[in-house]
Each structure stands twice: as C-alpha cells, then as structure tokens.
mmCIF file of C-alpha atoms in Angstrom:
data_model
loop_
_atom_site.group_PDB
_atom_site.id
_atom_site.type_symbol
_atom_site.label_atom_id
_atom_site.label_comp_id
_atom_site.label_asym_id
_atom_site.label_seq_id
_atom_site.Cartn_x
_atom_site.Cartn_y
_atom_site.Cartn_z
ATOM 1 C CA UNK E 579 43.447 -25.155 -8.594
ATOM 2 C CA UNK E 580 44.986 -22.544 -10.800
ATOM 3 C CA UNK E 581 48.404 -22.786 -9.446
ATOM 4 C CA UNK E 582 51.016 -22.113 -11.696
ATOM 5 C CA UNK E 583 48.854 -21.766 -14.453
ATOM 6 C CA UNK E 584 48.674 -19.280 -17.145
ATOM 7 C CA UNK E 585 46.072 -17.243 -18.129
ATOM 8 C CA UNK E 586 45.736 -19.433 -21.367
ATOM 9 C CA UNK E 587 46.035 -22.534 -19.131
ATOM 10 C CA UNK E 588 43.057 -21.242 -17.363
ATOM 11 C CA UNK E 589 40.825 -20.499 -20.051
ATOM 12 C CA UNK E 590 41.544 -23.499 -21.925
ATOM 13 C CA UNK E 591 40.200 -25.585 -18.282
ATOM 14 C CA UNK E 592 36.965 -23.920 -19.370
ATOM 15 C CA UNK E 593 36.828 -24.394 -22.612
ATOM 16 C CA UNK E 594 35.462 -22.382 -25.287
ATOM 17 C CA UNK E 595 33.171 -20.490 -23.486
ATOM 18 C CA UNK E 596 35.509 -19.175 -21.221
ATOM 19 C CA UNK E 597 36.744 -17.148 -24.443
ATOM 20 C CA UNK E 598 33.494 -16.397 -25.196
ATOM 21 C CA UNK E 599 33.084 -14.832 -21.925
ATOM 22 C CA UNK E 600 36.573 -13.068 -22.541
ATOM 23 C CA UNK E 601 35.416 -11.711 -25.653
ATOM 24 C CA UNK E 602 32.601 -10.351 -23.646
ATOM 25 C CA UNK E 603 33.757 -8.786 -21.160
ATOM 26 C CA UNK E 604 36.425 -6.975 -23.422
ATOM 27 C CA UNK E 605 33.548 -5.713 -25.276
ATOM 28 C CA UNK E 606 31.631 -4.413 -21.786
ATOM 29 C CA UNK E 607 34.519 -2.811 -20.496
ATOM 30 C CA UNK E 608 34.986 -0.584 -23.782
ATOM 31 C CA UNK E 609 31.247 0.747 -23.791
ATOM 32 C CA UNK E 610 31.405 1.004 -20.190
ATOM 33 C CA UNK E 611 34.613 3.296 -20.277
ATOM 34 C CA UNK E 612 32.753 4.775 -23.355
ATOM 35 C CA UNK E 613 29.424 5.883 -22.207
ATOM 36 C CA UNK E 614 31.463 7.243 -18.859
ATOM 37 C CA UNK E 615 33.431 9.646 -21.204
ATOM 38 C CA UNK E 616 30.992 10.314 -23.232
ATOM 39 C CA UNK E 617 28.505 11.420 -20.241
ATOM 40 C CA UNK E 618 31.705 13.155 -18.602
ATOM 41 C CA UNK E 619 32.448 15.227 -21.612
ATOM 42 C CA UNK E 620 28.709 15.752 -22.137
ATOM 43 C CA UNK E 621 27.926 17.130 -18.525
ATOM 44 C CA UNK E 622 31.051 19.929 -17.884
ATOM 45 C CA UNK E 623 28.940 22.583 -18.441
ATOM 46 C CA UNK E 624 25.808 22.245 -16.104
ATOM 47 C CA UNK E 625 22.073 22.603 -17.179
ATOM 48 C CA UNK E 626 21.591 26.010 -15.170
ATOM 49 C CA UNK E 627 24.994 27.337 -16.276
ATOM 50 C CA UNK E 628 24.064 26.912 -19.981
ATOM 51 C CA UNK E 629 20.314 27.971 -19.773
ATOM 52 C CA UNK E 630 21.413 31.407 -17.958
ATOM 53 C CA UNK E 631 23.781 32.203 -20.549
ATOM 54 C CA UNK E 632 21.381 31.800 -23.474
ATOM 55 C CA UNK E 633 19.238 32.656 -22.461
ATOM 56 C CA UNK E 634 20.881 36.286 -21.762
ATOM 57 C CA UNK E 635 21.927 36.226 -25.819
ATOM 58 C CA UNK E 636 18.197 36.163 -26.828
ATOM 59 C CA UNK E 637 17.013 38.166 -24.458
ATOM 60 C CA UNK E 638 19.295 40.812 -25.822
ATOM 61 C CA UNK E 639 18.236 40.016 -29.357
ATOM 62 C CA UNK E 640 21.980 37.829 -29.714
ATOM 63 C CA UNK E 641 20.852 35.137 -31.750
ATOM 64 C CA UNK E 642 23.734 34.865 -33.865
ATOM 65 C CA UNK E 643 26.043 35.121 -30.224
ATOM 66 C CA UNK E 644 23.341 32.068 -29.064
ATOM 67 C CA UNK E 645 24.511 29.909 -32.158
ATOM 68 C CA UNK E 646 27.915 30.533 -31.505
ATOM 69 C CA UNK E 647 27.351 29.376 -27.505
ATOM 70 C CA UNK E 648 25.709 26.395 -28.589
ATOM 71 C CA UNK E 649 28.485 25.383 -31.124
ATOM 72 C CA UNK E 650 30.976 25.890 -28.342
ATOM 73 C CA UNK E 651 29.416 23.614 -25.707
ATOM 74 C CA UNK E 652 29.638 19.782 -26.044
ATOM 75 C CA UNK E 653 26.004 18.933 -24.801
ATOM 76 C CA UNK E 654 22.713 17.347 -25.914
ATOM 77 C CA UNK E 655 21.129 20.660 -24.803
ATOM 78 C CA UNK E 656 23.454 22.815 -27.190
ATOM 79 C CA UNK E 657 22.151 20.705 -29.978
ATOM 80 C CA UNK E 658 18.014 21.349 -28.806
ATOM 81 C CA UNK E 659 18.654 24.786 -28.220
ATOM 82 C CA UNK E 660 20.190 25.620 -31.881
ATOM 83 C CA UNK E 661 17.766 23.642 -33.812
ATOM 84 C CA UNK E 662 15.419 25.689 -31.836
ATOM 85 C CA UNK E 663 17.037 29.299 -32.032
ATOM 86 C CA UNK E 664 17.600 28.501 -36.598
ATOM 87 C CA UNK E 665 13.970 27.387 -36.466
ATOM 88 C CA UNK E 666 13.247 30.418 -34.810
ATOM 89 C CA UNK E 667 14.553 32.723 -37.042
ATOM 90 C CA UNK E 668 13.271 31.452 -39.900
ATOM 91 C CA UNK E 669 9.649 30.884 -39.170
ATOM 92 C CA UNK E 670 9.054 31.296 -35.930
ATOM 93 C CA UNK E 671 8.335 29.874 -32.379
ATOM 94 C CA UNK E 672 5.918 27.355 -33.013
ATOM 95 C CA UNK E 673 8.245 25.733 -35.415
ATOM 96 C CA UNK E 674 10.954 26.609 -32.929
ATOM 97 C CA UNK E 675 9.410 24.267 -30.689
ATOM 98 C CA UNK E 676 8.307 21.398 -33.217
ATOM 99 C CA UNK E 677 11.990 21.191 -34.201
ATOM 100 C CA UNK E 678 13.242 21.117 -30.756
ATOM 101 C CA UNK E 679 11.188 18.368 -30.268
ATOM 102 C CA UNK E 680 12.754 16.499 -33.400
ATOM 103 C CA UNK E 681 16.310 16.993 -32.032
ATOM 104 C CA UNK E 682 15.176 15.909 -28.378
ATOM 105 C CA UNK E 683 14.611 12.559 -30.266
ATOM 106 C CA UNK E 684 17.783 12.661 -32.562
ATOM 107 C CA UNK E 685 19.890 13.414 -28.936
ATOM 108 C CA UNK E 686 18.240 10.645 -26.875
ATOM 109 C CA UNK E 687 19.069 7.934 -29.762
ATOM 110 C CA UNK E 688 22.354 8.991 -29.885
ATOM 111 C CA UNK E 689 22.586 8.912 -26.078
ATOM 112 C CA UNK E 690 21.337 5.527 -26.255
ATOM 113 C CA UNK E 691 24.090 4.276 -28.675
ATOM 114 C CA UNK E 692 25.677 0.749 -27.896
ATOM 115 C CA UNK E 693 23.037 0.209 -24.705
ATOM 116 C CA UNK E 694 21.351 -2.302 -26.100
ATOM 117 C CA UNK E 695 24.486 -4.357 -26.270
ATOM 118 C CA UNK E 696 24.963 -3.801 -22.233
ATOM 119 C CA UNK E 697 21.884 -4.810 -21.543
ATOM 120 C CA UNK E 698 22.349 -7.918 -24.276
ATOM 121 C CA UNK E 699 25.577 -8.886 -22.434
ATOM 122 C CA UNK E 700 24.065 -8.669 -18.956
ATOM 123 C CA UNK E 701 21.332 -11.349 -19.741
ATOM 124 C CA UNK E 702 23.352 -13.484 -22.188
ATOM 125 C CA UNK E 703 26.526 -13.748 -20.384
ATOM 126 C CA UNK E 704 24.859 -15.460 -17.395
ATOM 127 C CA UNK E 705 23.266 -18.259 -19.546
ATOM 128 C CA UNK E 706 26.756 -18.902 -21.772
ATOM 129 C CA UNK E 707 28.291 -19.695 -18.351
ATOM 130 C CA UNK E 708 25.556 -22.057 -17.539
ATOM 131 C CA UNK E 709 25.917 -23.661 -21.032
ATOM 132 C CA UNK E 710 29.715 -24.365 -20.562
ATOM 133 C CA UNK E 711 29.100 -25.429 -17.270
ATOM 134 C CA UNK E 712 26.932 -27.885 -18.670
ATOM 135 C CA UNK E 713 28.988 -28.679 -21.239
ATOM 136 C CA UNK E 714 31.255 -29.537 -18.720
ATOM 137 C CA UNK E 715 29.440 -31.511 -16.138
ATOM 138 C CA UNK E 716 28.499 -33.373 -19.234
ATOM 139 C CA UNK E 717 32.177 -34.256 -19.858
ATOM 140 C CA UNK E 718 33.139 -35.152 -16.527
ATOM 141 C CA UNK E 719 30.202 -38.002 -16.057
ATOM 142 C CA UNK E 720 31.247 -39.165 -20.016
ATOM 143 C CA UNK E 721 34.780 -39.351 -17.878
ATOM 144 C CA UNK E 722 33.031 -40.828 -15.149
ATOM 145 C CA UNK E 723 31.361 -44.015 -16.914
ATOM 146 C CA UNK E 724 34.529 -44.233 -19.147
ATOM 147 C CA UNK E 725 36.676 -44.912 -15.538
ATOM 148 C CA UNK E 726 34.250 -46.457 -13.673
ATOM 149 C CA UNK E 727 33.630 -45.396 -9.885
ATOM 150 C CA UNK E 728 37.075 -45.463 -8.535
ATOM 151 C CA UNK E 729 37.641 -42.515 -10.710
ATOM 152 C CA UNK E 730 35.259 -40.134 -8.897
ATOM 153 C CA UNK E 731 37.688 -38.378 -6.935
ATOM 154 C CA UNK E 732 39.810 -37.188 -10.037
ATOM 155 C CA UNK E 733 36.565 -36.246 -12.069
ATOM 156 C CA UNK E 734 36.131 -33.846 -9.282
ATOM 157 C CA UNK E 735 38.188 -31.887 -10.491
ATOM 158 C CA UNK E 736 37.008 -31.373 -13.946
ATOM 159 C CA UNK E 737 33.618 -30.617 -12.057
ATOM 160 C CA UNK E 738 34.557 -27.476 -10.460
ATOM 161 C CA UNK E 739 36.496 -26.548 -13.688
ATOM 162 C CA UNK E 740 33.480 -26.705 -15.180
ATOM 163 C CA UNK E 741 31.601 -24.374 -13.022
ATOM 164 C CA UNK E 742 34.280 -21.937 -13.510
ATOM 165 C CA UNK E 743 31.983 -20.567 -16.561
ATOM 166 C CA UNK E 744 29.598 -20.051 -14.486
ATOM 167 C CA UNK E 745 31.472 -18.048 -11.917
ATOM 168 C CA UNK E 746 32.755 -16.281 -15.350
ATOM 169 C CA UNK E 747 29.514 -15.844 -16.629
ATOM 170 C CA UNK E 748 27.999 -13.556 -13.798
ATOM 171 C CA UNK E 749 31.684 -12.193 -13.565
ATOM 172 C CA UNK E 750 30.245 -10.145 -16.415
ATOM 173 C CA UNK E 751 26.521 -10.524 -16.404
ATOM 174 C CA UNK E 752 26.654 -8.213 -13.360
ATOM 175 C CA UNK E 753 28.787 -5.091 -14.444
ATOM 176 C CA UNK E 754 26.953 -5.264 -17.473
ATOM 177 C CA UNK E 755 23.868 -4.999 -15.786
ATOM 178 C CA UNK E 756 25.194 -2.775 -13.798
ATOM 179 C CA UNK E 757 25.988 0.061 -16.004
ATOM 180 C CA UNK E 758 23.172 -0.780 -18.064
ATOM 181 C CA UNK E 759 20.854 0.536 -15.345
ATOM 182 C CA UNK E 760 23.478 3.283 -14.435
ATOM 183 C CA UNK E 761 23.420 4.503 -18.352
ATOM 184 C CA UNK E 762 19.593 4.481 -18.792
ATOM 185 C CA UNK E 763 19.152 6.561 -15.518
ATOM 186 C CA UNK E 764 21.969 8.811 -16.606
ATOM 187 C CA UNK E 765 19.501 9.193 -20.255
ATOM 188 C CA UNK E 766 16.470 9.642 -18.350
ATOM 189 C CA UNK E 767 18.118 12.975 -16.663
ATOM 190 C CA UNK E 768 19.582 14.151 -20.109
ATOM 191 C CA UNK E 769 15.681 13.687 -21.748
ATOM 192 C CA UNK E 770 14.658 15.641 -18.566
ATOM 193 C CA UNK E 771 17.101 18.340 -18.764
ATOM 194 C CA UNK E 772 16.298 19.135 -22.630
ATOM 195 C CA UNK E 773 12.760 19.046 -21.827
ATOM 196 C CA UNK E 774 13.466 21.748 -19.102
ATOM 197 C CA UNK E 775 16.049 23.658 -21.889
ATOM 198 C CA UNK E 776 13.079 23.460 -24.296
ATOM 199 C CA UNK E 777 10.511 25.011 -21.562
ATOM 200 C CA UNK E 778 12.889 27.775 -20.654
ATOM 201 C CA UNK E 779 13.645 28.771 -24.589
ATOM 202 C CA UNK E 780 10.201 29.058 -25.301
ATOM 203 C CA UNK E 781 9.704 31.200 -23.217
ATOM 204 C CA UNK E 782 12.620 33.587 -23.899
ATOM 205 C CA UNK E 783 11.999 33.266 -27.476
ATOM 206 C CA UNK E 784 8.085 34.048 -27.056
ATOM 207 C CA UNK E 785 9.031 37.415 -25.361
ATOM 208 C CA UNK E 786 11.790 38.269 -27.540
ATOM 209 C CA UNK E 787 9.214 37.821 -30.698
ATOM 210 C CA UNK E 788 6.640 40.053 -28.799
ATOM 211 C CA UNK E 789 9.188 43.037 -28.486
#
C-alpha cells in the first residue's frame, strides 16, 4: 500500500490527524530523551556515595566544605542537603529539618516537569487515531453510496487507509505510556532517596550541635 510513496504521500492518505499524531510523537520523543538526561545527569553520583561524604564534612564541623560539596554535585539530594546545612546554621536543626522538607517538595515538582504531558499524550493519542479513523470510514461509505456497490472493492482501500490513524495513534499512545510509568517510578526513588538524605543529616547535624 505505501509503495513508492513519500513520507508526505503517506500522511496526507491519513489525513490531518496523521500530522497531528506527527506532531505528537515529535513532542514525546523530546521529553522522553529529556527526562532520560535529565535522570542520567541527576544520578552519577550515587545516594550512598554522596551521604558518606557529607556527612564526613559535618561531622568534622566542615559546614562551609558541605556547601561547597553540595554546589558541586548535580542532584536533587545536593539541593535538600544545603537548604538543610544554611538552615542549620542559622537557627538550628529543627528548622534544618522544616526547610528540608520545603526543598523535598520544590525537587519533586521540578522532577515532575513536562510528565503530565506524557501521560496527556499516552491517553489522547489513542483516541485522535480512532477519530481519524472514523473520519475516514466515514469518507469511504460517503464514497461508497456516491459509486454505488460495484465500487466496493476500490473503497477498500481508503478503508484500511483510514485505520492507518489508528495504527498511528497507539504507535505513540504506547511509548508515551511507557515512559510515563518509567518517569514516575524513577520520581518515586528520587522522593525516597531525599527522604533517606534527610534522615541521615539529621542525625549528623543533631550530634554535631550536641558537641
């Protein structure tokens, strides 16, 4: 069927939703690369790793050397653990922990950024395929009456044209979906880890106040 076709050629068979879908899928495939970057760049230096060296800086009364640490590392738990060591030295460990809390929040929206369009394109995609499909199996019986019945076998055709948005449709509904799941469990362990940094500082910071 698509035989010496272009791509254009092919996408016009659709119709308009086949652009849609195009559109789409573009538009996955960049947050998808995205959020795999961003989770890359965000995960080189491992929870235990960072935690043991910190933690070594306040134990030895470092706090200054901690600050420094956390600016050099690229992670949500940098970002937790300096709110928490500047709190600290201001007013103290309960505050310490109160504003760790705050930038556990202010980390897990970021992480979240552009999510909500994954999971938007792996439910919508699947019904704009259906829709041009329609649209098209509503074409081909206009076609239909307009020939009369000896025209069947040609109108066919236009049938499973039309059902290409469909196959189109779930093309991207599913990698959407997907990485949608993949990028909300990859969250979950980034919450979990700065809950566990959080824990940890505490309790350095509690004995380094009681010295």
């Amino acid at each position: 069927m698509f035989e010496g076709k272009s791509i254009i050629e092919i996408l016009n068979m659709g119709g308009v939703t086949l652009y849609i879908l195009l559109g789409c899928s573009v538009l996955s495939v960049t947050i998808i690369c995205y959020k795999i970057f961003e989770f890359w760049s965000k995960s080189r230096v491992t929870r235990v790793e960072f935690i043991k060296k910190l933690t070594k800086y306040v134990e030895d009364g470092k706090l200054d050397e901690a600050l420094d640490y956390c600016d050099s590392v690229n992670s949500p738990l940098a970002s937790v653990s300096k709110a928490g060591i500047l709190a600290f030295k201001v007013k103290g460990e309960t505050v310490s922990e109160n504003a760790m809390e705050r930038e556990i929040m202010i980390q897990t929206v970021n992480l979240e950024t552009f999510t909500t369009i994954l999971a938007t394109l792996g439910s919508m995609t699947v019904y704009v395929g259906l829709f041009g499909t329609v649209l098209g199996i509503i074409s081909a019986f206009h076609d239909i009456s307009a020939v009369g019945a000896g025209g069947i076998a040609v109108i066919i055709g236009g049938v499973s044209e039309a059902l290409m948005a469909t196959a189109a449709g779930l093309s991207v509904a599913v990698p959407a979906s997907v990485a949608y799941n993949f990028v909300a469990k990859k969250i979950d362990k980034f919450v979990i880890q700065m809950e566990y940094c959080v824990s940890a500082l505490e309790e350095v910071l509690f004995k380094n106040r009681s010295k």
